[in-house]
CSV table of C-alpha atoms and ligand atoms in Angstrom, one decimal:
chain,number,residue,atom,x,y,z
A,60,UNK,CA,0.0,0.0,0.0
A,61,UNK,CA,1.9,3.6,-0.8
A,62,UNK,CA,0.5,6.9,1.2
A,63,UNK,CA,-2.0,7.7,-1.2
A,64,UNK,CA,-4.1,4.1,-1.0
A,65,UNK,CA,-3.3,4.3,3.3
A,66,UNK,CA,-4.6,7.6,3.5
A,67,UNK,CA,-8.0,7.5,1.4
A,68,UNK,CA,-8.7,4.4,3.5
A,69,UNK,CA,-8.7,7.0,6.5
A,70,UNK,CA,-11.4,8.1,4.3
A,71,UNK,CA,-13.1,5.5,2.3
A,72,UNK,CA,-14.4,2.3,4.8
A,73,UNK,CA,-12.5,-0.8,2.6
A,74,UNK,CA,-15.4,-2.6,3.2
A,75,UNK,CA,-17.8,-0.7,1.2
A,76,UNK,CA,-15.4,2.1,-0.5
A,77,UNK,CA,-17.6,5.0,0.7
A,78,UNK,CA,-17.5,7.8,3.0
A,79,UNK,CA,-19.6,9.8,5.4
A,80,UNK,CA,-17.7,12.8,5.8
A,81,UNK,CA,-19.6,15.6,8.0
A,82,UNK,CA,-18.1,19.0,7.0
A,83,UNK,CA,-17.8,21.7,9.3
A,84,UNK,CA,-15.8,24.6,7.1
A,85,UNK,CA,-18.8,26.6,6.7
A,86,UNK,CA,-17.8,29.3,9.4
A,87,UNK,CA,-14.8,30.5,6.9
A,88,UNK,CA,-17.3,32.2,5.1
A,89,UNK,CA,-20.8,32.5,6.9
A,90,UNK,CA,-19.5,32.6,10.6
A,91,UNK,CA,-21.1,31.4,13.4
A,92,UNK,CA,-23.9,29.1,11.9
A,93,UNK,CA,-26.8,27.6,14.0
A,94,UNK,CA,-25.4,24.5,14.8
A,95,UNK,CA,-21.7,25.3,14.7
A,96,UNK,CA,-21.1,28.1,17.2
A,97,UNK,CA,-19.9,26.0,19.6
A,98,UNK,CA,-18.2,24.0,17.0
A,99,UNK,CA,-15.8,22.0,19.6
A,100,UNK,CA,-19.3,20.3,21.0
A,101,UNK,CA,-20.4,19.9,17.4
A,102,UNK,CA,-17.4,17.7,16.6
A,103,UNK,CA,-17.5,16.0,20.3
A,104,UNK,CA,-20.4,15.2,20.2
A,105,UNK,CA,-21.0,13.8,17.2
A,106,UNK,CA,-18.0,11.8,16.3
A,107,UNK,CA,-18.6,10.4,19.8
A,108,UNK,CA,-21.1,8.1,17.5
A,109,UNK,CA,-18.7,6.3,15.6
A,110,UNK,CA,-20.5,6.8,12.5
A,111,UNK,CA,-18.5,9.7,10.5
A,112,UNK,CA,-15.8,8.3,8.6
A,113,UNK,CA,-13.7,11.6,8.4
A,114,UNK,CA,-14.4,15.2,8.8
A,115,UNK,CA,-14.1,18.4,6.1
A,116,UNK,CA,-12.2,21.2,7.8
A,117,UNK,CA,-10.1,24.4,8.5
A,118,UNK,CA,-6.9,24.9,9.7
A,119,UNK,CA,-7.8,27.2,11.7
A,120,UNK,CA,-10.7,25.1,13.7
A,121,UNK,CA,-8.7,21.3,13.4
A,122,UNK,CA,-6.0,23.7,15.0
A,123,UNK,CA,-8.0,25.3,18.0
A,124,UNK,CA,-11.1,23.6,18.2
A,125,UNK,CA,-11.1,19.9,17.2
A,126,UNK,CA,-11.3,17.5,19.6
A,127,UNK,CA,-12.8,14.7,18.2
A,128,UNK,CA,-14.3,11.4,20.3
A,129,UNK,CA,-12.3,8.9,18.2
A,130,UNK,CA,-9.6,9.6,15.4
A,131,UNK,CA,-11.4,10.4,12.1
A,132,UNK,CA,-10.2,10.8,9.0
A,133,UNK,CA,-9.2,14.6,8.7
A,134,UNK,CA,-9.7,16.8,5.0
A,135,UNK,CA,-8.1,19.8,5.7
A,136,UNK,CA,-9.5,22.8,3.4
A,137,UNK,CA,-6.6,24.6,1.6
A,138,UNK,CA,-8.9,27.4,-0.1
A,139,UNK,CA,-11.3,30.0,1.5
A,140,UNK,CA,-10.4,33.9,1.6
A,141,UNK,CA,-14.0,34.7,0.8
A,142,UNK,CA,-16.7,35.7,3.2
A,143,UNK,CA,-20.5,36.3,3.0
A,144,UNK,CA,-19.6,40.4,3.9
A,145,UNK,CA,-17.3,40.7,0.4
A,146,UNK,CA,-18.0,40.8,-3.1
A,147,UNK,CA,-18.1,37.7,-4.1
A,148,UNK,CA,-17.9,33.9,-2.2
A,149,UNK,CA,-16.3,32.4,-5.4
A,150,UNK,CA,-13.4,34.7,-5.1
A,151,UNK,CA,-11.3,32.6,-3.4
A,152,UNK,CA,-7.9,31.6,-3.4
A,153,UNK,CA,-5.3,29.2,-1.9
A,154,UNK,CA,-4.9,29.7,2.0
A,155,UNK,CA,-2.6,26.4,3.0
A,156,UNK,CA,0.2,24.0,1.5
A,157,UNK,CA,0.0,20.1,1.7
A,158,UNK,CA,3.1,20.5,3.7
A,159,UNK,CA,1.2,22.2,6.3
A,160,UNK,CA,-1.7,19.6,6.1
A,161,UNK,CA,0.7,17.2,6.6
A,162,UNK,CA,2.6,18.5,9.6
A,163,UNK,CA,-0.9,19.3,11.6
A,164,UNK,CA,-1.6,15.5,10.3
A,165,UNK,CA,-4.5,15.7,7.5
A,166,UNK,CA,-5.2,12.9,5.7
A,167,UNK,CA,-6.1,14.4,3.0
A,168,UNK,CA,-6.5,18.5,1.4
A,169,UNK,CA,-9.8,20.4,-0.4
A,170,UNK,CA,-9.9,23.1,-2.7
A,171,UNK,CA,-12.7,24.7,-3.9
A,172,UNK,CA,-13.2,25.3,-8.3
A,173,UNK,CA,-16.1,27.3,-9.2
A,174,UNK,CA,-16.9,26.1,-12.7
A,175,UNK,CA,-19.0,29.2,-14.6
A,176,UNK,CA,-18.0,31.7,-12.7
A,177,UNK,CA,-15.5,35.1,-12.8
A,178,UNK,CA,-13.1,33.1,-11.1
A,179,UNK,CA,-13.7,29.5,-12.9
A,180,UNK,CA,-10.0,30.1,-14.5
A,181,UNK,CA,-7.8,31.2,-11.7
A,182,UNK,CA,-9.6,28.2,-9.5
A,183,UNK,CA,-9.0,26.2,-11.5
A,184,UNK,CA,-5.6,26.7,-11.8
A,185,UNK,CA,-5.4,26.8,-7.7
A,186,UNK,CA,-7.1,23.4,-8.0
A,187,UNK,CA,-4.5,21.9,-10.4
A,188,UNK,CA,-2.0,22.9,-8.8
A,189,UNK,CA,-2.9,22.2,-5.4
A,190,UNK,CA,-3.0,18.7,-7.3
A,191,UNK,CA,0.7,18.7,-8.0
A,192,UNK,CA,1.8,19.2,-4.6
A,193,UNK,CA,0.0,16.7,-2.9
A,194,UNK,CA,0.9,14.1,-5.6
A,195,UNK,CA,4.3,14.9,-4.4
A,196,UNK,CA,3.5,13.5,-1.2
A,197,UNK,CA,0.8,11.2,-2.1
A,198,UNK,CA,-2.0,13.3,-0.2
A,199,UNK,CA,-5.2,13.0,-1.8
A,200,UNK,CA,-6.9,16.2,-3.0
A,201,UNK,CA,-10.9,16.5,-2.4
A,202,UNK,CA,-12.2,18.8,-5.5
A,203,UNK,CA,-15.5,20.7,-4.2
A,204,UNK,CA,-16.9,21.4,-7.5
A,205,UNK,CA,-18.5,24.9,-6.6
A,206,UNK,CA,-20.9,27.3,-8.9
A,207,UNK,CA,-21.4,30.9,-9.1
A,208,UNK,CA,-24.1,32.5,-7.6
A,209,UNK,CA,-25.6,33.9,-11.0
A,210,UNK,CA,-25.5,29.4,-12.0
A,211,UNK,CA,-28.2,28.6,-9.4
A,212,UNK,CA,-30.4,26.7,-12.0
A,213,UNK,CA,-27.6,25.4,-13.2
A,214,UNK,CA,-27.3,23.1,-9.7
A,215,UNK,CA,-29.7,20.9,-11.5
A,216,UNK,CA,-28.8,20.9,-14.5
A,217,UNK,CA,-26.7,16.8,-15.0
A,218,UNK,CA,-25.0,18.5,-17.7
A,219,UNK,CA,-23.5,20.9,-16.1
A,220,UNK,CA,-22.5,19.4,-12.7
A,221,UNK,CA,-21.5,16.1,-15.1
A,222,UNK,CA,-18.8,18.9,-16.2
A,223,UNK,CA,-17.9,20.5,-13.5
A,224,UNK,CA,-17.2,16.5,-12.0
A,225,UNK,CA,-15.3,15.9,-14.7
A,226,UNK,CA,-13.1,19.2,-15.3
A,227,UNK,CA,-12.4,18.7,-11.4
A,228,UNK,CA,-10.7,14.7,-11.6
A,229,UNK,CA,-8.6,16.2,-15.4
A,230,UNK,CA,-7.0,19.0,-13.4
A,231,UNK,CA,-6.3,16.4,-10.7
A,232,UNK,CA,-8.6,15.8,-8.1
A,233,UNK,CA,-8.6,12.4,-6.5
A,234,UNK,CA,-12.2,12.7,-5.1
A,235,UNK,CA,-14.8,14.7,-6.3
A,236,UNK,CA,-17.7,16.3,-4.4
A,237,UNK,CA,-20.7,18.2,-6.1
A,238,UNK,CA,-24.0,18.6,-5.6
A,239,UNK,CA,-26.6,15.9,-6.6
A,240,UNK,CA,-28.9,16.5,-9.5
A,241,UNK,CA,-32.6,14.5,-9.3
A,242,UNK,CA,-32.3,13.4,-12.8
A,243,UNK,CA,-29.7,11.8,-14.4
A,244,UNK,CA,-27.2,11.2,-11.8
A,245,UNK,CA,-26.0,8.3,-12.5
A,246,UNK,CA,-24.4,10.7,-15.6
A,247,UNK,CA,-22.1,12.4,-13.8
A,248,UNK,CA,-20.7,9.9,-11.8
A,249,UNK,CA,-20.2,7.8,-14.9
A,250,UNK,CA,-18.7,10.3,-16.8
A,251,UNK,CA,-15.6,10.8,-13.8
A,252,UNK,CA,-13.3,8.9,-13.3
A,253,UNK,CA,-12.8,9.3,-9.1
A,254,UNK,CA,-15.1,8.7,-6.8
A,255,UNK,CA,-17.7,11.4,-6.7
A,256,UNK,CA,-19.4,12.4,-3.1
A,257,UNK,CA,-22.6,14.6,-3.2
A,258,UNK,CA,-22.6,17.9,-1.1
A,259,UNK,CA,-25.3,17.7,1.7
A,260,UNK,CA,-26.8,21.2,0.3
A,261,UNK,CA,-28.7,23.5,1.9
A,262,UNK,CA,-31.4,22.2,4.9
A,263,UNK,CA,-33.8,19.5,3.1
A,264,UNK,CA,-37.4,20.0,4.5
A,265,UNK,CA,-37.3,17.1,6.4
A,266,UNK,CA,-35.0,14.7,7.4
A,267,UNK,CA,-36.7,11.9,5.1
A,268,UNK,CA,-35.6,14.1,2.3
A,269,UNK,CA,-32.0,13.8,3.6
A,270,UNK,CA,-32.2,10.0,3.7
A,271,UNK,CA,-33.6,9.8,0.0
A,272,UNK,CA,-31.4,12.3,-1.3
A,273,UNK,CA,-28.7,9.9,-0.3
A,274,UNK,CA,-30.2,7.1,-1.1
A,275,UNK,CA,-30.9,7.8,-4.6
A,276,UNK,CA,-27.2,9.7,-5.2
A,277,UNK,CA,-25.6,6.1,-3.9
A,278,UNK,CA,-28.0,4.3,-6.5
A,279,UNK,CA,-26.6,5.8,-9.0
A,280,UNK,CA,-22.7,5.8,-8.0
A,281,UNK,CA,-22.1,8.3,-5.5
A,282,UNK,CA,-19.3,6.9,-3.0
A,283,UNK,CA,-21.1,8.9,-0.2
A,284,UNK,CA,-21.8,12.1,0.9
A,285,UNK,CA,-19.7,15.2,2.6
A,286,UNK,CA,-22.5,16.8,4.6
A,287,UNK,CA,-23.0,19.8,6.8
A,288,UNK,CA,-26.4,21.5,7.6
A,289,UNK,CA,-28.6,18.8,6.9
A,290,UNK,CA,-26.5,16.9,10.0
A,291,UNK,CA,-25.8,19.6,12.5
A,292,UNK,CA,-28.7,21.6,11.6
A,293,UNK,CA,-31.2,18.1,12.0
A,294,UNK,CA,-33.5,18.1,15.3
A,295,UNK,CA,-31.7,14.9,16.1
A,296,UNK,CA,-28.1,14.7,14.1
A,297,UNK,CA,-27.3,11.6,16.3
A,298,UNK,CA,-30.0,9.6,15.0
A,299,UNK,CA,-29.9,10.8,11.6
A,300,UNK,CA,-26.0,9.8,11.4
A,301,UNK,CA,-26.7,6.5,12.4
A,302,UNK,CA,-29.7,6.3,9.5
A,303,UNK,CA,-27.1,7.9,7.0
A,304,UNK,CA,-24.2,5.4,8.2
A,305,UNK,CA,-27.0,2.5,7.6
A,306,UNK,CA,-27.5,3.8,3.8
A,307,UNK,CA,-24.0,4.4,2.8
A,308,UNK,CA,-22.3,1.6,4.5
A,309,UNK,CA,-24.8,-1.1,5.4
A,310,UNK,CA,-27.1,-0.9,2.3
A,311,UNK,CA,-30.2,0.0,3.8
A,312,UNK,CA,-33.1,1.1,2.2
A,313,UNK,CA,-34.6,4.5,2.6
A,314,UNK,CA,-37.8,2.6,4.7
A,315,UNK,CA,-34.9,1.0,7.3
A,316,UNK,CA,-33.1,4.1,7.2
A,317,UNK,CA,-36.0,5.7,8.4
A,318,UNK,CA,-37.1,3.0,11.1
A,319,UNK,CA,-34.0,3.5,12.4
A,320,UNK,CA,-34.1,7.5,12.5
A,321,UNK,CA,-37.0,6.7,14.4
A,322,UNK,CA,-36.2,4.4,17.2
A,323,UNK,CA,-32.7,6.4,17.8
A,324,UNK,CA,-35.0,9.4,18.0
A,325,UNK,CA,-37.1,7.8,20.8
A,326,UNK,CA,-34.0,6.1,22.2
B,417,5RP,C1,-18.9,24.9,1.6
B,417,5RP,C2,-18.6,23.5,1.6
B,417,5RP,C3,-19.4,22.6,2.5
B,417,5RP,O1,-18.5,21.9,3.3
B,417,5RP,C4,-20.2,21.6,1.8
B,417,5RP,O2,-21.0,22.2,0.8
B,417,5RP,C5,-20.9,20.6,2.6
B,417,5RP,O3,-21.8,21.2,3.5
B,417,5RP,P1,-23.4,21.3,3.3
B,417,5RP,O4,-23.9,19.9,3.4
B,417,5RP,O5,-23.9,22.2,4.4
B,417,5RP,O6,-23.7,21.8,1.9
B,417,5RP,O7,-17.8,23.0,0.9
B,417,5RP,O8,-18.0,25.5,0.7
C-alpha cells in the first residue's frame, strides 16, 4: 500500500469504499452558523457516535477547536479567503500547503473550483496545482466542484455538474464532491473517473428528504456524501448519522433508514 491508498482508506471504509464525511468549514465564510457556534461540542459530540468516517475542515478550527471522540479521517481545506460580507464567495484563493496539512496530520487537502464563474479560470488553476503538490507527497486532493451565484439553476442541470465533475478529476482531483442532481445522476458519476461524493446542500425539509437524497445519489454511483447543515442543523443529528451510516455503509433502504431515524429518536 503507498501513502495515497493508506490515507484514502482514512477516508473510504474498505469494506464498502464510501464515505460519510460531516463537514464543518462553513464558518470560513458565513461565521457562526446555528449548529456550529460552539463548534468544539459539534465535533464532540458527534464523532462520539462512531458513524463519521472523516471530517471536512479548516486549519484554523482542526487547530484550535477539534477535539474529536475517536480519530477520524481529517480533509483539511486549503482554499477559502471569501466571506459572506465581500464581493463575491467564489473569489477565493489558496490559504494552505499540503506540507502544512501534513505537519498538523490531515489525511487528506480540499480546494474549492467554481466552474461558470468570474473566477472559474484562476480556481481552477489553484485546484490543479494544489494537485501537483499533494501528488508529491501522495496526499489526496478533495475537488468541491463549486458554482457561481448567478448558475443557481444550473445546480440541477446533469449536464452541467456532469462537467464541472469531470473538469475537477482532469485538473487532478482524486475525489470529487458536487452537488446531486434528481435526474440523471448516474451521468455524472459515470462520466468521472474518481469517486464522486454529493454535497449535503442546503437544509432539506425534512430529514426523510435527507435519507432519500442519499439514497438515490448512492443508486446511481455516488461513494457517499460530505455533509454539513442537513446533520448539525437536523432536530436529532445523532440519529440521523446512524440512518445515513445504515444507507451508505450497510445498504439499507430508505424505509430502514427511516425505522431506524425513528427508534434512535425515541432512544
Ligand atoms: C462549503 C462546503 C461545504 O463543506 C459543503 O457544501 C458541505 O456542506 P453542506 O452539506 O452544508 O452543503 O464546501 O463551501
Amino acid at each position: 500500500m503507498n501513502g495515497m491508498e493508506s490515507r484514502l482508506r482514512r477516508i473510504f471504509r474498505k469494506e464498502t469504499g464510501c464515505s460519510l464525511v460531516v463537514a464543518i468549514d462553513h464558518g470560513m465564510a458565513l461565521g457562526p452558523m446555528t449548529g456550529i457556534v460552539d463548534i468544539q461540542k459539534t465535533v464532540s459530540e458527534l464523532d462520539a457516535t462512531g458513524t463519521v468516517d472523516a471530517w471536512l475542515v479548516t486549519k484554523g478550527i482542526y487547530t484550535h477547536a477539534f477535539e474529536p471522540a475517536g480519530s477520524p479521517g481529517v480533509i483539511m481545506r486549503a482554499s477559502g479567503a471569501a466571506t459572506i460580507a465581500g464581493p463575491d464567495l467564489t473569489h477565493e484563493g489558496i490559504t494552505s500547503t499540503v506540507e502544512e496539512a501534513l505537519s498538523l496530520g490531515a489525511d487528506a487537502v480540499a480546494v474549492s473550483a467554481f466552474i461558470g464563474s468570474d473566477f472559474e479560470h484562476q480556481t481552477l488553476v489553484d485546484t490543479a496545482m494544489t494537485a501537483t503538490a499533494c501528488h508529491k507527497w501522495n496526499v489526496p486532493l478533495l475537488g468541491v466542484m463549486g458554482l457561481g451565484k448567478t448558475n443557481e439553476e444550473k445546480k440541477k442541470d446533469p449536464k452541467f455538474i456532469a462537467l464541472g465533475a469531470r473538469v475537477g478529476a482532469e485538473h487532478g482531483a482524486d475525489i470529487i464532491k458536487t452537488y446531486y442532481t434528481e435526474t440523471d445522476f448516474e451521468k455524472v458519476t459515470a462520466g468521472c473517473p474518481v469517486p464522486v461524493m454529493i454535497a449535503g446542500g442546503p437544509k432539506c425539509e425534512t430529514d426523510l428528504d435527507t435519507l432519500e437524497m442519499i439514497y438515490n445519489a448512492l443508486q446511481q454511483g455516488a461513494k457517499g456524501i460530505v455533509m454539513g447543515r442537513n446533520v448539525w442543523q437536523s432536530p436529532h443529528p445523532v440519529a440521523l448519522l446512524a440512518a445515513v451510516e445504515g444507507l451508505i455503509h450497510a445498504g439499507f433502504k430508505v424505509r430502514e433508514a427511516a425505522q431506524l431515524l425513528e427508534e434512535k429518536i425515541k432512544g
